[in-house]
């Protein structure tokens, strides 16, 4: 069975600093990987996804993520954080053999200091 | 522009009342999902559907029920609301597996049972 771990429950960064949110997955085959962002009181919005090909994926809002098969990781990065990036971030892995169900990590809460 | 709609956005209701949370999508997606999420916490899958007349229970036991009579509509019903049902409920839908795959989420319904 697939699983996703987001080791950091909370992260605080200063505005303008770089950001990296960690995601580790467990999956037997080539995974389909996703990052979603959730602002307070809202649903989840897709930031980016990886299916195959180039392991560095660009997303919306200036985010990118890199798939590293050897480390079973799909970390999310942003070079310069804005105060509006404060939100909850969820990593997810898809299993085409399980009815296309996504498994979500526990989430990382990002706080941005002025 | 939202392609999946949840109503109401907020609901405060007394114990013992019957409630239905509405979820509709205009994308023609076969698969739909209901998640329960306490503030700042992880997502818990409570129901899913792979198409009309298909409904399954998710990982988290829930006293709610769902129906799927039309492709675009996936309502969730609580026959007798209790304070323990206070939570945010997120609806999502997805297409068939492929490069466009990924969940699209509604904005959620925040339910408070008093």
mmCIF file of N, CA and C in Angstrom, chain A residues 27 31-32 34 36 38 40-46 49 51 88 90 93-96 98-107 109, chain B residues 9-10 31 33 35 37 39-43 45 48 50 88 90 94-108 110:
data_model
loop_
_atom_site.group_PDB
_atom_site.id
_atom_site.type_symbol
_atom_site.label_atom_id
_atom_site.label_comp_id
_atom_site.label_asym_id
_atom_site.label_seq_id
_atom_site.Cartn_x
_atom_site.Cartn_y
_atom_site.Cartn_z
ATOM 1 N N UNK A 27 5.910 3.662 -2.391
ATOM 2 C CA UNK A 27 5.084 3.155 -3.490
ATOM 3 C C UNK A 27 5.925 2.230 -4.327
ATOM 4 N N UNK A 31 5.480 6.497 -9.081
ATOM 5 C CA UNK A 31 4.316 7.155 -8.494
ATOM 6 C C UNK A 31 3.835 8.350 -9.302
ATOM 7 N N UNK A 32 2.588 8.664 -9.122
ATOM 8 C CA UNK A 32 2.061 9.941 -9.562
ATOM 9 C C UNK A 32 2.037 10.817 -8.308
ATOM 10 N N UNK A 34 1.741 14.683 -6.237
ATOM 11 C CA UNK A 34 1.021 15.951 -6.276
ATOM 12 C C UNK A 34 1.371 16.787 -5.051
ATOM 13 N N UNK A 36 -0.643 20.032 -3.076
ATOM 14 C CA UNK A 36 -1.812 20.889 -2.987
ATOM 15 C C UNK A 36 -1.574 21.929 -1.890
ATOM 16 N N UNK A 38 -3.734 24.660 0.759
ATOM 17 C CA UNK A 38 -5.040 24.963 1.333
ATOM 18 C C UNK A 38 -4.937 26.224 2.182
ATOM 19 N N UNK A 40 -6.698 29.013 4.733
ATOM 20 C CA UNK A 40 -7.654 28.795 5.843
ATOM 21 C C UNK A 40 -9.096 28.850 5.382
ATOM 22 N N UNK A 41 -9.855 27.846 5.775
ATOM 23 C CA UNK A 41 -11.272 27.801 5.463
ATOM 24 C C UNK A 41 -11.606 27.499 4.019
ATOM 25 N N UNK A 42 -10.612 27.083 3.264
ATOM 26 C CA UNK A 42 -10.821 26.818 1.839
ATOM 27 C C UNK A 42 -10.586 25.347 1.496
ATOM 28 N N UNK A 43 -10.912 24.998 0.245
ATOM 29 C CA UNK A 43 -10.572 23.679 -0.254
ATOM 30 C C UNK A 43 -9.115 23.632 -0.677
ATOM 31 N N UNK A 44 -8.716 22.515 -1.264
ATOM 32 C CA UNK A 44 -7.335 22.338 -1.700
ATOM 33 C C UNK A 44 -7.187 22.740 -3.160
ATOM 34 N N UNK A 45 -6.089 23.411 -3.455
ATOM 35 C CA UNK A 45 -5.791 23.834 -4.823
ATOM 36 C C UNK A 45 -4.532 23.131 -5.289
ATOM 37 N N UNK A 46 -4.558 22.611 -6.496
ATOM 38 C CA UNK A 46 -3.402 21.908 -7.035
ATOM 39 C C UNK A 46 -2.289 22.891 -7.365
ATOM 40 N N UNK A 49 2.116 18.751 -10.279
ATOM 41 C CA UNK A 49 2.054 17.299 -10.245
ATOM 42 C C UNK A 49 3.172 16.729 -11.100
ATOM 43 N N UNK A 51 4.119 13.181 -13.253
ATOM 44 C CA UNK A 51 3.699 11.883 -13.758
ATOM 45 C C UNK A 51 4.888 11.128 -14.335
ATOM 46 N N UNK A 88 -1.627 25.737 4.472
ATOM 47 C CA UNK A 88 -1.337 24.332 4.732
ATOM 48 C C UNK A 88 -1.011 23.680 3.392
ATOM 49 N N UNK A 90 -0.200 20.074 1.295
ATOM 50 C CA UNK A 90 -0.382 18.627 1.329
ATOM 51 C C UNK A 90 0.297 17.984 0.125
ATOM 52 N N UNK A 93 0.188 11.016 -3.189
ATOM 53 C CA UNK A 93 0.680 10.040 -4.167
ATOM 54 C C UNK A 93 -0.511 9.273 -4.719
ATOM 55 N N UNK A 94 -0.480 9.009 -6.008
ATOM 56 C CA UNK A 94 -1.578 8.330 -6.663
ATOM 57 C C UNK A 94 -1.212 6.899 -7.023
ATOM 58 N N UNK A 95 -2.202 6.037 -6.935
ATOM 59 C CA UNK A 95 -2.005 4.632 -7.225
ATOM 60 C C UNK A 95 -2.983 4.228 -8.315
ATOM 61 N N UNK A 96 -2.466 4.021 -9.489
ATOM 62 C CA UNK A 96 -3.342 3.644 -10.591
ATOM 63 C C UNK A 96 -3.946 2.274 -10.433
ATOM 64 N N UNK A 98 -5.273 1.214 -7.605
ATOM 65 C CA UNK A 98 -6.232 1.246 -6.494
ATOM 66 C C UNK A 98 -7.373 2.185 -6.833
ATOM 67 N N UNK A 99 -7.864 2.041 -8.038
ATOM 68 C CA UNK A 99 -8.979 2.895 -8.421
ATOM 69 C C UNK A 99 -8.603 4.351 -8.535
ATOM 70 N N UNK A 100 -7.342 4.605 -8.782
ATOM 71 C CA UNK A 100 -6.861 5.976 -8.965
ATOM 72 C C UNK A 100 -6.987 6.811 -7.709
ATOM 73 N N UNK A 101 -7.020 6.184 -6.578
ATOM 74 C CA UNK A 101 -7.176 6.905 -5.324
ATOM 75 C C UNK A 101 -5.871 7.627 -4.980
ATOM 76 N N UNK A 102 -5.991 8.814 -4.443
ATOM 77 C CA UNK A 102 -4.843 9.544 -3.929
ATOM 78 C C UNK A 102 -4.713 9.305 -2.427
ATOM 79 N N UNK A 103 -3.482 9.161 -1.979
ATOM 80 C CA UNK A 103 -3.188 9.107 -0.554
ATOM 81 C C UNK A 103 -2.497 10.406 -0.173
ATOM 82 N N UNK A 104 -3.017 11.089 0.840
ATOM 83 C CA UNK A 104 -2.488 12.390 1.242
ATOM 84 C C UNK A 104 -1.596 12.253 2.469
ATOM 85 N N UNK A 105 -0.563 13.113 2.510
ATOM 86 C CA UNK A 105 0.216 13.246 3.718
ATOM 87 C C UNK A 105 -0.542 14.038 4.771
ATOM 88 N N UNK A 106 0.049 14.153 5.937
ATOM 89 C CA UNK A 106 -0.620 14.826 7.040
ATOM 90 C C UNK A 106 -0.627 16.339 6.949
ATOM 91 N N UNK A 107 0.128 16.883 6.010
ATOM 92 C CA UNK A 107 0.141 18.328 5.824
ATOM 93 C C UNK A 107 1.264 19.013 6.574
ATOM 94 N N UNK A 109 2.052 22.973 7.924
ATOM 95 C CA UNK A 109 1.544 24.346 8.088
ATOM 96 C C UNK A 109 2.706 25.316 7.930
ATOM 97 N N UNK B 9 -21.617 26.941 2.464
ATOM 98 C CA UNK B 9 -20.219 27.115 2.880
ATOM 99 C C UNK B 9 -20.097 26.982 4.389
ATOM 100 N N UNK B 10 -21.066 27.511 5.089
ATOM 101 C CA UNK B 10 -21.083 27.436 6.545
ATOM 102 C C UNK B 10 -22.480 27.008 6.999
ATOM 103 N N UNK B 31 -15.462 9.964 -10.873
ATOM 104 C CA UNK B 31 -15.085 9.686 -9.482
ATOM 105 C C UNK B 31 -15.310 10.916 -8.615
ATOM 106 N N UNK B 33 -15.471 12.196 -4.232
ATOM 107 C CA UNK B 33 -14.977 11.835 -2.905
ATOM 108 C C UNK B 33 -15.492 12.839 -1.879
ATOM 109 N N UNK B 35 -14.248 14.131 1.987
ATOM 110 C CA UNK B 35 -13.249 14.096 3.045
ATOM 111 C C UNK B 35 -13.763 14.889 4.243
ATOM 112 N N UNK B 37 -12.267 16.970 7.568
ATOM 113 C CA UNK B 37 -11.020 17.579 8.008
ATOM 114 C C UNK B 37 -11.273 18.512 9.177
ATOM 115 N N UNK B 39 -9.900 21.471 11.710
ATOM 116 C CA UNK B 39 -9.043 22.616 11.379
ATOM 117 C C UNK B 39 -7.561 22.314 11.558
ATOM 118 N N UNK B 40 -6.797 22.562 10.507
ATOM 119 C CA UNK B 40 -5.357 22.375 10.570
ATOM 120 C C UNK B 40 -4.898 20.933 10.620
ATOM 121 N N UNK B 41 -5.816 20.030 10.361
ATOM 122 C CA UNK B 41 -5.476 18.616 10.488
ATOM 123 C C UNK B 41 -5.505 17.916 9.132
ATOM 124 N N UNK B 42 -5.183 16.633 9.151
ATOM 125 C CA UNK B 42 -5.109 15.872 7.907
ATOM 126 C C UNK B 42 -6.503 15.579 7.360
ATOM 127 N N UNK B 43 -6.522 15.117 6.124
ATOM 128 C CA UNK B 43 -7.759 14.748 5.452
ATOM 129 C C UNK B 43 -8.103 13.294 5.751
ATOM 130 N N UNK B 45 -10.695 10.340 4.352
ATOM 131 C CA UNK B 45 -11.675 9.933 3.345
ATOM 132 C C UNK B 45 -12.831 9.230 4.035
ATOM 133 N N UNK B 48 -16.634 7.558 -1.118
ATOM 134 C CA UNK B 48 -16.253 7.812 -2.494
ATOM 135 C C UNK B 48 -17.190 7.084 -3.438
ATOM 136 N N UNK B 50 -17.406 5.768 -7.724
ATOM 137 C CA UNK B 50 -16.745 5.621 -9.016
ATOM 138 C C UNK B 50 -17.703 5.864 -10.173
ATOM 139 N N UNK B 88 -14.940 20.304 9.042
ATOM 140 C CA UNK B 88 -15.053 20.773 7.661
ATOM 141 C C UNK B 88 -15.173 19.550 6.754
ATOM 142 N N UNK B 90 -15.002 18.319 2.824
ATOM 143 C CA UNK B 90 -14.493 18.676 1.507
ATOM 144 C C UNK B 90 -14.927 17.640 0.485
ATOM 145 N N UNK B 94 -12.527 13.539 -9.690
ATOM 146 C CA UNK B 94 -11.366 13.273 -10.539
ATOM 147 C C UNK B 94 -11.799 12.574 -11.818
ATOM 148 N N UNK B 95 -10.961 12.727 -12.810
ATOM 149 C CA UNK B 95 -11.202 12.130 -14.118
ATOM 150 C C UNK B 95 -10.504 10.784 -14.171
ATOM 151 N N UNK B 96 -10.544 10.147 -15.333
ATOM 152 C CA UNK B 96 -9.845 8.888 -15.517
ATOM 153 C C UNK B 96 -8.349 9.109 -15.420
ATOM 154 N N UNK B 97 -7.630 8.057 -15.134
ATOM 155 C CA UNK B 97 -6.184 8.120 -15.010
ATOM 156 C C UNK B 97 -5.564 8.591 -16.316
ATOM 157 N N UNK B 98 -4.635 9.500 -16.244
ATOM 158 C CA UNK B 98 -3.968 10.029 -17.417
ATOM 159 C C UNK B 98 -3.242 11.293 -17.045
ATOM 160 N N UNK B 99 -2.709 12.001 -18.012
ATOM 161 C CA UNK B 99 -1.904 13.184 -17.710
ATOM 162 C C UNK B 99 -2.728 14.297 -17.092
ATOM 163 N N UNK B 100 -4.033 14.274 -17.275
ATOM 164 C CA UNK B 100 -4.870 15.298 -16.656
ATOM 165 C C UNK B 100 -5.338 14.887 -15.272
ATOM 166 N N UNK B 101 -4.864 13.761 -14.796
ATOM 167 C CA UNK B 101 -5.388 13.236 -13.536
ATOM 168 C C UNK B 101 -5.016 14.126 -12.367
ATOM 169 N N UNK B 102 -5.915 14.198 -11.442
ATOM 170 C CA UNK B 102 -5.717 14.920 -10.191
ATOM 171 C C UNK B 102 -7.067 15.268 -9.616
ATOM 172 N N UNK B 103 -7.131 15.451 -8.352
ATOM 173 C CA UNK B 103 -8.395 15.804 -7.716
ATOM 174 C C UNK B 103 -8.655 17.301 -7.878
ATOM 175 N N UNK B 104 -9.918 17.631 -8.107
ATOM 176 C CA UNK B 104 -10.372 19.018 -8.018
ATOM 177 C C UNK B 104 -11.259 19.103 -6.785
ATOM 178 N N UNK B 105 -10.961 20.043 -5.906
ATOM 179 C CA UNK B 105 -11.677 20.169 -4.645
ATOM 180 C C UNK B 105 -12.665 21.325 -4.683
ATOM 181 N N UNK B 106 -13.765 21.155 -3.954
ATOM 182 C CA UNK B 106 -14.655 22.258 -3.678
ATOM 183 C C UNK B 106 -14.096 23.108 -2.543
ATOM 184 N N UNK B 107 -14.789 24.185 -2.223
ATOM 185 C CA UNK B 107 -14.327 25.103 -1.188
ATOM 186 C C UNK B 107 -14.643 24.628 0.219
ATOM 187 N N UNK B 108 -15.445 23.566 0.322
ATOM 188 C CA UNK B 108 -15.723 22.992 1.622
ATOM 189 C C UNK B 108 -16.980 23.529 2.278
ATOM 190 N N UNK B 110 -18.163 24.148 6.220
ATOM 191 C CA UNK B 110 -17.789 24.102 7.640
ATOM 192 C C UNK B 110 -19.054 23.925 8.445
#
